[in-house]
Coordinates of C-alpha atoms and ligand atoms in Angstrom, one line a residue:
X1 CA -112.6 234.9 49.3
X2 CA -110.3 232.3 50.8
X3 CA -109.5 229.1 48.9
X4 CA -111.6 227.2 51.5
X5 CA -114.6 229.5 51.1
X6 CA -114.4 229.1 47.4
X7 CA -114.7 225.4 47.6
X8 CA -117.5 225.5 50.2
X9 CA -119.6 227.7 47.9
X10 CA -119.1 225.2 45.2
X11 CA -120.0 222.2 47.3
X12 CA -123.1 223.8 48.7
X13 CA -124.8 224.5 45.5
X14 CA -123.6 221.5 43.5
X15 CA -124.0 223.8 40.4
X16 CA -120.7 225.4 39.4
X17 CA -120.0 228.4 37.3
X18 CA -117.3 228.0 34.8
X19 CA -116.0 229.6 31.6
X20 CA -114.7 227.9 28.6
X21 CA -112.2 230.0 26.5
X22 CA -112.1 229.1 22.9
X23 CA -115.3 227.9 21.2
X24 CA -114.0 225.8 18.4
X25 CA -114.6 222.1 18.2
X26 CA -113.3 221.3 21.7
X27 CA -114.4 224.4 23.5
X28 CA -118.0 224.6 22.2
X29 CA -118.6 220.9 22.9
X30 CA -117.1 221.2 26.5
X31 CA -119.2 224.4 27.2
X32 CA -122.4 222.7 26.1
X33 CA -121.5 219.5 27.9
X34 CA -120.8 221.2 31.2
X35 CA -124.1 223.1 30.9
X36 CA -125.8 219.7 30.2
X37 CA -124.3 218.5 33.5
X38 CA -126.2 221.3 35.2
X39 CA -123.5 224.0 35.4
X40 CA -123.7 227.6 34.6
X41 CA -121.4 228.1 31.7
X42 CA -120.1 231.0 29.6
X43 CA -118.2 230.3 26.3
X44 CA -115.7 232.9 25.5
X45 CA -114.0 233.6 22.1
X46 CA -112.4 236.5 20.4
X47 CA -114.2 235.6 17.1
X48 CA -117.5 237.6 17.3
X49 CA -119.0 235.8 14.4
X50 CA -118.5 232.4 16.0
X51 CA -119.9 233.7 19.2
X52 CA -123.0 235.2 17.5
X53 CA -123.7 231.9 15.8
X54 CA -123.3 229.8 18.9
X55 CA -125.4 232.2 20.9
X56 CA -128.2 231.7 18.2
X57 CA -127.9 228.0 18.7
X58 CA -126.1 227.5 15.5
X59 CA -123.1 225.1 15.5
X60 CA -120.5 226.3 12.9
X61 CA -119.5 222.7 12.2
X62 CA -121.1 219.3 11.8
X63 CA -121.2 217.3 14.9
X64 CA -124.1 214.8 15.6
X65 CA -126.2 215.8 18.7
X66 CA -124.3 219.1 19.4
X67 CA -127.0 221.4 18.0
X68 CA -129.6 219.9 20.3
X69 CA -127.3 220.0 23.3
X70 CA -126.5 223.7 22.6
X71 CA -130.1 224.8 22.0
X72 CA -131.4 222.9 25.0
X73 CA -128.9 224.5 27.3
X74 CA -129.2 228.0 25.8
X75 CA -133.0 227.7 26.4
X76 CA -132.5 226.5 29.9
X77 CA -130.3 229.6 30.6
X78 CA -127.4 227.5 31.7
X79 CA -125.2 228.4 28.7
X80 CA -124.2 231.8 27.3
X81 CA -121.6 233.0 24.8
X82 CA -119.6 236.2 24.8
X83 CA -116.5 238.0 23.6
X84 CA -116.3 240.0 26.8
X85 CA -113.5 238.8 29.1
X86 CA -114.7 241.1 31.9
X87 CA -118.1 239.6 32.0
X88 CA -116.6 236.1 32.0
X89 CA -114.1 236.8 34.8
X90 CA -116.9 238.3 36.9
X91 CA -119.0 235.2 36.3
X92 CA -116.7 232.4 37.5
X93 CA -113.4 231.3 39.1
X94 CA -113.0 228.1 37.2
X95 CA -111.7 228.7 33.6
X96 CA -111.2 226.1 30.9
X97 CA -108.9 226.6 28.1
X98 CA -110.0 225.0 24.9
X99 CA -108.2 227.0 22.2
X100 CA -106.5 225.5 19.2
X101 CA -102.8 224.4 19.1
X102 CA -102.2 224.0 15.4
X103 CA -99.0 222.9 13.8
X104 CA -96.6 225.9 13.3
X105 CA -96.1 227.0 9.7
X106 CA -93.2 225.2 8.2
X107 CA -92.3 223.4 11.4
X108 CA -93.4 220.3 13.3
X109 CA -93.9 222.1 16.6
X110 CA -97.2 223.3 18.1
X111 CA -98.2 226.9 17.8
X112 CA -99.2 228.1 21.3
X113 CA -100.1 231.7 20.5
X114 CA -103.8 231.2 21.2
X115 CA -103.1 229.5 24.6
X116 CA -100.7 232.4 25.6
X117 CA -103.1 235.1 24.5
X118 CA -105.9 233.6 26.7
X119 CA -103.6 233.6 29.7
X120 CA -102.4 237.1 28.9
X121 CA -105.9 238.5 28.6
X122 CA -107.5 236.5 31.4
X123 CA -105.1 236.5 34.3
X124 CA -104.7 240.3 34.9
X125 CA -108.5 240.5 35.1
X126 CA -108.8 237.9 37.9
X127 CA -109.6 239.3 41.4
X128 CA -110.4 236.1 43.3
X129 CA -108.5 232.8 43.7
X130 CA -108.9 231.0 40.5
X131 CA -108.3 227.7 38.7
X132 CA -107.3 227.6 35.0
X133 CA -107.8 224.1 33.5
X134 CA -106.2 223.5 30.2
X135 CA -107.9 221.1 27.8
X136 CA -105.9 221.8 24.6
X137 CA -103.3 219.4 23.4
X138 CA -99.9 220.9 24.2
X139 CA -96.3 219.9 24.3
X140 CA -95.1 218.6 27.6
X141 CA -93.9 221.4 29.8
X142 CA -96.4 223.9 28.5
X143 CA -98.7 223.8 31.6
X144 CA -95.9 224.5 34.0
X145 CA -94.8 227.4 31.8
X146 CA -98.3 228.7 31.8
X147 CA -98.5 228.4 35.6
X148 CA -95.3 230.6 35.9
X149 CA -96.8 233.0 33.3
X150 CA -100.1 233.2 35.2
X151 CA -98.3 233.8 38.6
X152 CA -96.3 236.7 37.0
X153 CA -99.5 238.3 35.5
X154 CA -101.8 237.9 38.5
X155 CA -102.6 240.8 40.7
X156 CA -101.0 240.9 44.1
X157 CA -102.7 238.5 46.4
X158 CA -104.7 236.7 43.7
X159 CA -103.8 233.0 43.7
X160 CA -104.1 231.4 40.3
X161 CA -103.6 227.7 39.7
X162 CA -103.0 226.0 36.3
X163 CA -104.2 222.4 36.0
X164 CA -104.4 220.2 32.9
X165 CA -107.3 218.0 32.0
X166 CA -106.7 216.6 28.6
X167 CA -109.6 216.0 26.2
X168 CA -110.0 212.6 24.5
X169 CA -113.1 213.3 22.5
X170 CA -113.5 212.0 19.0
X171 CA -115.1 214.1 16.2
X172 CA -118.4 212.5 15.3
X173 CA -118.8 211.3 18.9
X174 CA -117.9 214.5 20.7
X175 CA -121.2 214.7 22.7
X176 CA -121.1 211.1 23.8
X177 CA -117.4 211.4 24.7
X178 CA -117.9 214.6 26.7
X179 CA -121.0 213.2 28.7
X180 CA -119.6 209.7 29.0
X181 CA -115.7 209.9 29.0
X182 CA -113.8 206.7 29.4
X183 CA -111.4 208.4 31.9
X184 CA -110.7 211.8 33.4
X185 CA -107.0 212.7 33.8
X186 CA -106.1 215.8 35.8
X187 CA -102.7 217.1 36.1
X188 CA -102.1 219.6 38.9
X189 CA -99.3 221.8 40.1
X190 CA -97.1 220.4 43.0
X191 CA -98.5 223.2 45.4
X192 CA -102.1 222.9 44.2
X193 CA -104.8 223.4 46.8
X194 CA -108.0 223.8 44.9
X195 CA -107.8 222.3 41.3
X196 CA -108.6 218.7 42.1
X197 CA -111.6 219.6 44.4
X198 CA -113.0 222.0 41.7
X199 CA -112.7 219.6 38.9
X200 CA -114.1 216.7 40.9
X201 CA -117.0 218.8 41.9
X202 CA -117.6 219.9 38.3
X203 CA -117.5 216.2 37.1
X204 CA -119.3 214.8 40.1
X205 CA -122.1 213.2 38.2
X206 CA -119.6 211.5 35.9
X207 CA -117.5 210.3 38.8
X208 CA -120.7 208.9 40.5
X209 CA -121.2 206.8 37.3
X210 CA -117.8 205.3 37.9
X211 CA -115.7 207.2 35.3
X212 CA -112.0 206.5 36.4
X213 CA -110.3 209.6 37.7
X214 CA -106.5 209.9 37.6
X215 CA -104.8 212.7 39.4
X216 CA -101.2 213.3 38.3
X217 CA -98.6 216.0 37.8
X218 CA -98.9 218.5 34.9
X219 CA -96.4 216.9 32.7
X220 CA -97.8 213.4 33.0
X221 CA -101.2 214.7 32.1
X222 CA -99.9 216.4 29.0
X223 CA -98.0 213.3 27.9
X224 CA -101.0 211.1 28.4
X225 CA -102.9 213.0 25.7
X226 CA -100.1 212.9 23.1
X227 CA -99.2 209.3 23.9
X228 CA -102.8 208.2 23.3
X229 CA -102.8 209.9 19.9
X230 CA -99.4 208.6 19.1
X231 CA -100.5 205.1 20.0
X232 CA -103.7 205.3 17.9
X233 CA -101.7 206.6 14.9
X234 CA -99.2 203.8 15.4
X235 CA -101.9 201.2 15.5
X236 CA -103.4 202.5 12.2
X237 CA -100.0 202.7 10.5
X238 CA -99.1 199.2 11.8
X239 CA -102.1 197.6 10.1
X240 CA -101.5 199.7 6.9
X241 CA -97.8 198.5 6.9
X242 CA -99.0 194.9 7.2
X243 CA -101.5 195.6 4.4
X244 CA -98.6 196.6 2.1
X245 CA -97.2 193.1 2.7
X246 CA -100.6 191.5 2.4
X247 CA -101.1 193.2 -1.0
X248 CA -97.8 191.7 -2.3
X249 CA -98.3 188.3 -0.6
X250 CA -102.0 188.1 -1.8
X251 CA -103.3 187.9 1.8
X252 CA -106.4 189.6 3.1
X253 CA -105.6 192.3 5.6
X254 CA -109.3 192.6 6.8
X255 CA -109.5 189.0 7.9
X256 CA -106.0 189.3 9.3
X257 CA -107.1 192.3 11.4
X258 CA -110.2 190.4 12.6
X259 CA -108.0 187.5 13.7
X260 CA -105.6 189.9 15.5
X261 CA -108.5 191.6 17.1
X262 CA -109.8 188.6 19.0
X263 CA -106.7 188.8 21.2
X264 CA -107.9 191.2 23.9
X265 CA -104.3 192.5 24.3
X266 CA -104.5 193.8 20.7
X267 CA -108.2 194.6 20.1
X268 CA -109.9 195.1 16.8
X269 CA -110.6 198.8 17.0
X270 CA -108.3 201.2 15.0
X271 CA -107.1 198.3 13.0
X272 CA -109.0 199.2 9.8
X273 CA -106.5 199.3 6.9
X274 CA -107.1 201.8 4.2
X275 CA -106.3 205.4 3.3
X276 CA -105.0 206.1 6.8
X277 CA -105.4 208.9 9.3
X278 CA -106.0 212.6 8.8
X279 CA -107.8 215.3 10.6
X280 CA -106.8 218.1 12.9
X281 CA -105.3 215.9 15.7
X282 CA -103.5 212.6 14.9
X283 CA -101.1 214.0 12.1
X284 CA -100.2 217.3 13.9
X285 CA -100.0 215.7 17.4
X286 CA -97.5 213.1 16.4
X287 CA -95.4 215.7 14.7
X288 CA -95.5 218.1 17.6
X289 CA -94.7 215.2 19.9
X290 CA -91.6 214.4 17.9
X291 CA -90.5 218.0 17.9
X292 CA -90.9 218.3 21.6
X293 CA -89.1 215.1 22.3
X294 CA -86.2 216.4 20.0
X295 CA -86.1 219.6 22.1
X296 CA -85.9 217.5 25.3
X297 CA -83.0 215.4 23.9
X298 CA -85.3 212.3 23.5
X299 CA -85.6 212.5 19.8
X300 CA -84.5 208.9 19.3
X301 CA -87.3 207.6 21.6
X302 CA -89.9 208.9 19.1
X303 CA -88.0 208.3 15.8
X304 CA -90.5 205.5 15.1
X305 CA -93.3 208.1 14.7
X306 CA -91.5 209.4 11.6
X307 CA -92.1 206.0 10.1
X308 CA -95.7 206.0 11.3
X309 CA -96.2 209.3 9.5
X310 CA -94.5 208.1 6.4
X311 CA -96.5 204.8 6.2
X312 CA -99.6 206.9 6.6
X313 CA -98.7 209.4 3.8
X314 CA -97.7 206.5 1.5
X315 CA -101.3 205.3 1.6
X316 CA -102.4 208.4 -0.3
X317 CA -99.9 207.8 -3.2
X318 CA -100.7 204.1 -3.2
X319 CA -104.4 205.0 -3.6
X320 CA -103.5 207.1 -6.7
X321 CA -101.4 204.2 -8.1
X322 CA -104.3 201.8 -7.5
X323 CA -106.7 204.2 -9.3
X324 CA -104.3 204.6 -12.1
X325 CA -104.1 200.8 -12.5
X326 CA -107.9 200.6 -12.3
X327 CA -108.2 203.0 -15.1
X328 CA -106.0 201.0 -17.4
X329 CA -102.6 202.7 -16.7
X330 CA -103.3 206.4 -17.1
X331 CA -105.5 209.0 -15.5
X332 CA -105.2 211.4 -18.4
X333 CA -108.8 212.2 -19.3
X334 CA -110.3 209.8 -16.9
X335 CA -113.6 210.8 -15.2
X336 CA -113.2 209.9 -11.5
X337 CA -116.0 210.0 -8.9
X338 CA -114.7 210.5 -5.4
X339 CA -117.2 209.6 -2.7
X340 CA -116.1 211.2 0.6
X341 CA -114.1 214.3 1.4
X342 CA -114.2 214.5 5.2
X343 CA -111.2 213.0 7.0
X344 CA -113.7 210.4 8.5
X345 CA -117.4 209.9 8.5
X346 CA -119.8 211.8 10.8
X347 CA -117.7 214.9 10.4
X348 CA -117.4 217.8 8.0
X349 CA -113.7 218.4 8.9
X350 CA -111.4 218.3 5.9
X351 CA -108.2 219.3 7.8
X352 CA -105.4 217.0 6.4
X353 CA -108.1 214.9 4.8
X354 CA -106.7 211.9 3.0
X355 CA -109.7 211.8 0.7
X356 CA -109.3 215.4 -0.5
X357 CA -105.5 214.9 -0.9
X358 CA -106.1 211.9 -3.2
X359 CA -108.7 213.9 -5.1
X360 CA -106.2 216.7 -5.7
X361 CA -103.5 214.3 -6.8
X362 CA -105.8 212.5 -9.2
X363 CA -106.6 215.9 -10.8
X364 CA -102.9 216.8 -11.0
X365 CA -102.4 213.6 -12.9
X366 CA -104.9 214.6 -15.5
X367 CA -108.2 213.2 -14.3
X368 CA -111.5 215.0 -14.1
X369 CA -112.5 214.6 -10.4
X370 CA -116.1 214.9 -9.2
X371 CA -116.3 214.9 -5.3
X372 CA -119.4 214.2 -3.3
X373 CA -119.6 214.2 0.5
X374 CA -122.8 214.4 2.6
X375 CA -121.5 217.0 4.9
X376 CA -118.1 218.3 3.9
X377 CA -118.7 220.0 0.5
X378 CA -118.6 223.5 1.8
X379 CA -115.4 223.1 3.7
X380 CA -113.8 221.1 0.7
X381 CA -114.6 223.9 -1.7
X382 CA -112.7 226.4 0.5
X383 CA -109.5 224.3 0.5
X384 CA -109.7 222.8 -3.0
X385 CA -111.7 225.2 -5.1
X386 CA -110.5 223.7 -8.4
X387 CA -112.2 220.3 -7.9
X388 CA -115.7 219.6 -9.2
X389 CA -118.3 219.1 -6.5
X390 CA -121.5 217.2 -6.9
X391 CA -124.6 217.3 -4.8
X392 CA -125.4 213.6 -4.9
X393 CA -123.7 210.2 -5.4
X394 CA -125.4 209.8 -8.7
X395 CA -124.3 213.2 -9.9
X396 CA -120.7 212.4 -9.0
X397 CA -120.8 209.1 -10.6
X398 CA -122.3 210.2 -13.9
X399 CA -120.4 208.6 -16.7
X400 CA -117.5 207.8 -14.3
X401 CA -114.6 205.6 -15.4
X402 CA -113.9 204.7 -11.8
X403 CA -115.8 205.3 -8.5
X404 CA -113.6 205.8 -5.4
X405 CA -114.8 205.4 -1.8
X406 CA -112.5 207.5 0.3
X407 CA -114.5 208.1 3.4
X408 CA -116.7 205.3 4.8
X409 CA -120.0 207.2 5.3
X410 CA -122.9 204.8 5.8
X411 CA -124.5 206.2 2.7
X412 CA -121.6 204.8 0.6
X413 CA -121.3 201.5 2.5
X414 CA -125.0 200.9 1.8
X415 CA -124.9 201.9 -1.9
X416 CA -126.8 199.6 -4.2
X417 CA -124.3 198.5 -6.9
X418 CA -127.0 197.5 -9.3
X419 CA -128.5 201.0 -9.2
X420 CA -125.2 202.7 -9.6
X421 CA -124.3 200.4 -12.5
X422 CA -126.5 202.3 -14.9
X423 CA -125.0 205.7 -14.0
X424 CA -121.3 205.0 -14.5
X425 CA -119.4 204.5 -17.8
X426 CA -117.3 201.7 -16.4
X427 CA -118.2 199.5 -13.4
X428 CA -115.0 200.0 -11.6
X429 CA -115.0 200.7 -7.9
X430 CA -111.9 201.4 -5.6
X431 CA -112.5 200.9 -1.9
X432 CA -110.0 203.1 -0.1
X433 CA -111.4 202.2 3.3
X434 CA -112.2 198.4 2.9
X435 CA -115.7 199.1 3.9
X436 CA -117.6 197.6 1.0
X437 CA -119.2 194.2 0.6
X438 CA -116.9 193.0 -2.2
X439 CA -119.0 190.0 -3.1
X440 CA -122.1 192.1 -3.5
X441 CA -120.3 194.5 -5.9
X442 CA -118.7 191.7 -7.8
X443 CA -122.0 189.9 -8.3
X444 CA -123.5 193.1 -9.7
X445 CA -120.8 193.1 -12.4
X446 CA -118.3 195.5 -10.8
X447 CA -114.6 195.2 -10.9
X448 CA -113.6 195.9 -7.2
X449 CA -110.2 197.1 -6.2
X450 CA -109.3 197.4 -2.5
X451 CA -106.4 199.4 -0.9
X452 CA -104.2 196.8 0.8
X453 CA -105.9 193.8 -0.6
X454 CA -105.4 191.9 -3.8
X455 CA -108.6 190.4 -5.2
X456 CA -108.9 187.6 -7.6
X457 CA -110.9 189.6 -10.1
X458 CA -108.4 192.4 -10.3
Ligands
LIG501 C1 -108.5 211.6 17.7 C2 -108.6 210.7 18.9 O1 -109.2 209.4 18.5 C3 -109.3 211.3 20.0 O2 -109.3 210.4 21.2 C4 -108.7 212.6 20.4 O3 -109.3 213.3 21.4 C5 -108.7 213.5 19.1 O4 -108.0 212.9 18.0 C6 -108.0 214.8 19.5 O5 -106.8 214.8 19.7 O6 -108.7 215.8 19.7 P1 -110.3 212.3 15.8 O7 -109.3 213.2 15.2 O8 -111.7 212.8 16.0 O9 -109.9 211.8 17.3 O10 -110.4 211.0 14.8 P2 -110.2 209.4 15.0 O11 -111.5 208.8 15.2 O12 -109.1 209.1 15.9 O13 -109.7 209.1 13.5 C7 -108.5 209.6 12.9 C8 -108.2 209.2 11.6 O14 -107.8 207.8 11.6 C9 -109.4 209.3 10.6 O15 -108.9 209.9 9.4 C10 -109.8 207.8 10.4 O16 -110.4 207.6 9.1 C11 -108.5 207.1 10.6 N1 -108.6 205.7 11.0 C12 -109.2 205.4 12.2 C13 -108.2 204.7 10.2 O17 -107.6 204.9 9.1 N2 -108.2 203.4 10.6 C14 -108.8 203.1 11.8 O18 -108.9 201.9 12.2 C15 -109.3 204.1 12.6

């Protein structure tokens, strides 16, 4: 089929067929989201266990709203999952790439082996003109490389384009961010003839709602994504650096952040001081960005990200120091309740979780640590099997010498200090996320310590 015929078929039906390779966080959400937009979607993965779960409507991770999106679209017949590349290549000519790009072992750079293996498996099977749209976060230059790799692997006469459409979804809001993105960025090859039309058609209903669409070259699209995450990480570390000064100068960083936030050029979001950022994206993305800039000879330009990383990691040790002080100078034999293990609320993700890191350090310093999280216990047990895990706040806080709030789940923010007072040994609470109503806790007889704020009572 000619390139033109391919586009006409798409435009005529309005419903597109597409595949999504990689069914982790990003891929599974994108597949279900595209089906929800009315398209006919196959999610493909090499992990048969993951595919079986998704095909049965079971989401292998916690993400609000995703289970319903998945089961609705499976039931409607718009969404299928398979490990079969032949089935997928027969199904569609538009292929999304949503596999993981983790940090390399022992290095800052990104590990691209999954991206490469999809291209190597997929492209030789293609028999019609096709578009491969990358969504994974990759070092600048990767998409152009993949384009060359794809052209080398494609059968004679089969035209394969590579485009890049970075994903900006946040864990915990993945469904909303997929169905209502704040922008769509598409990087295309210089000689591209069909990528933009295909992607515009796929996202037609979003574009009709006025979502901004930016077409660019491949390298700009790649850089938009890592720059966005670098900016967010910098904003968090900025306020945390200021909080270090606030702590010494006896100023209140939360009021300061509110005051800064009224300036629309600054904005209040991502100015919450506390334990800092973790998760599978921000930490590894800033490191991979630094590594890539170094390779390109622009290492100096991103040297500040090393400081961003360092400020962020310092929050974790500061939290341990604050807890030690709250326990009277030593953690030896202290019974500590840790509320929160996920890297942020509304997620069961514990990758590079500041909360779990702190819990581990407290234990190393001789404390008995009881961790509770509403969703992340199972994942936590896998990475930190030696900590004690509780199935409720009350169980974790039983005879605690100090209670630590390390992830700002609503359940913790809304805790009743009077109720908890009878459970603990000492009414000492350490707020690692500046999310508690300090006056309320103090008036219930608690000593409150906040990361980045010095309080009168402390
Ligand atoms: C981040 C970006 O926000 C998404 O836009 C991006 O698509 C995603 O990475 C990705 O690259 O896939 P996510 O990792 O889900 O999303 O988490 P964020 O909401 O960005 O939070 C990251 C960390 O920063 C969390 O540990 C959170 O607790 C912390 N944080 C956030 C703060 O410490 N202070 C704040 O004010 C905000």
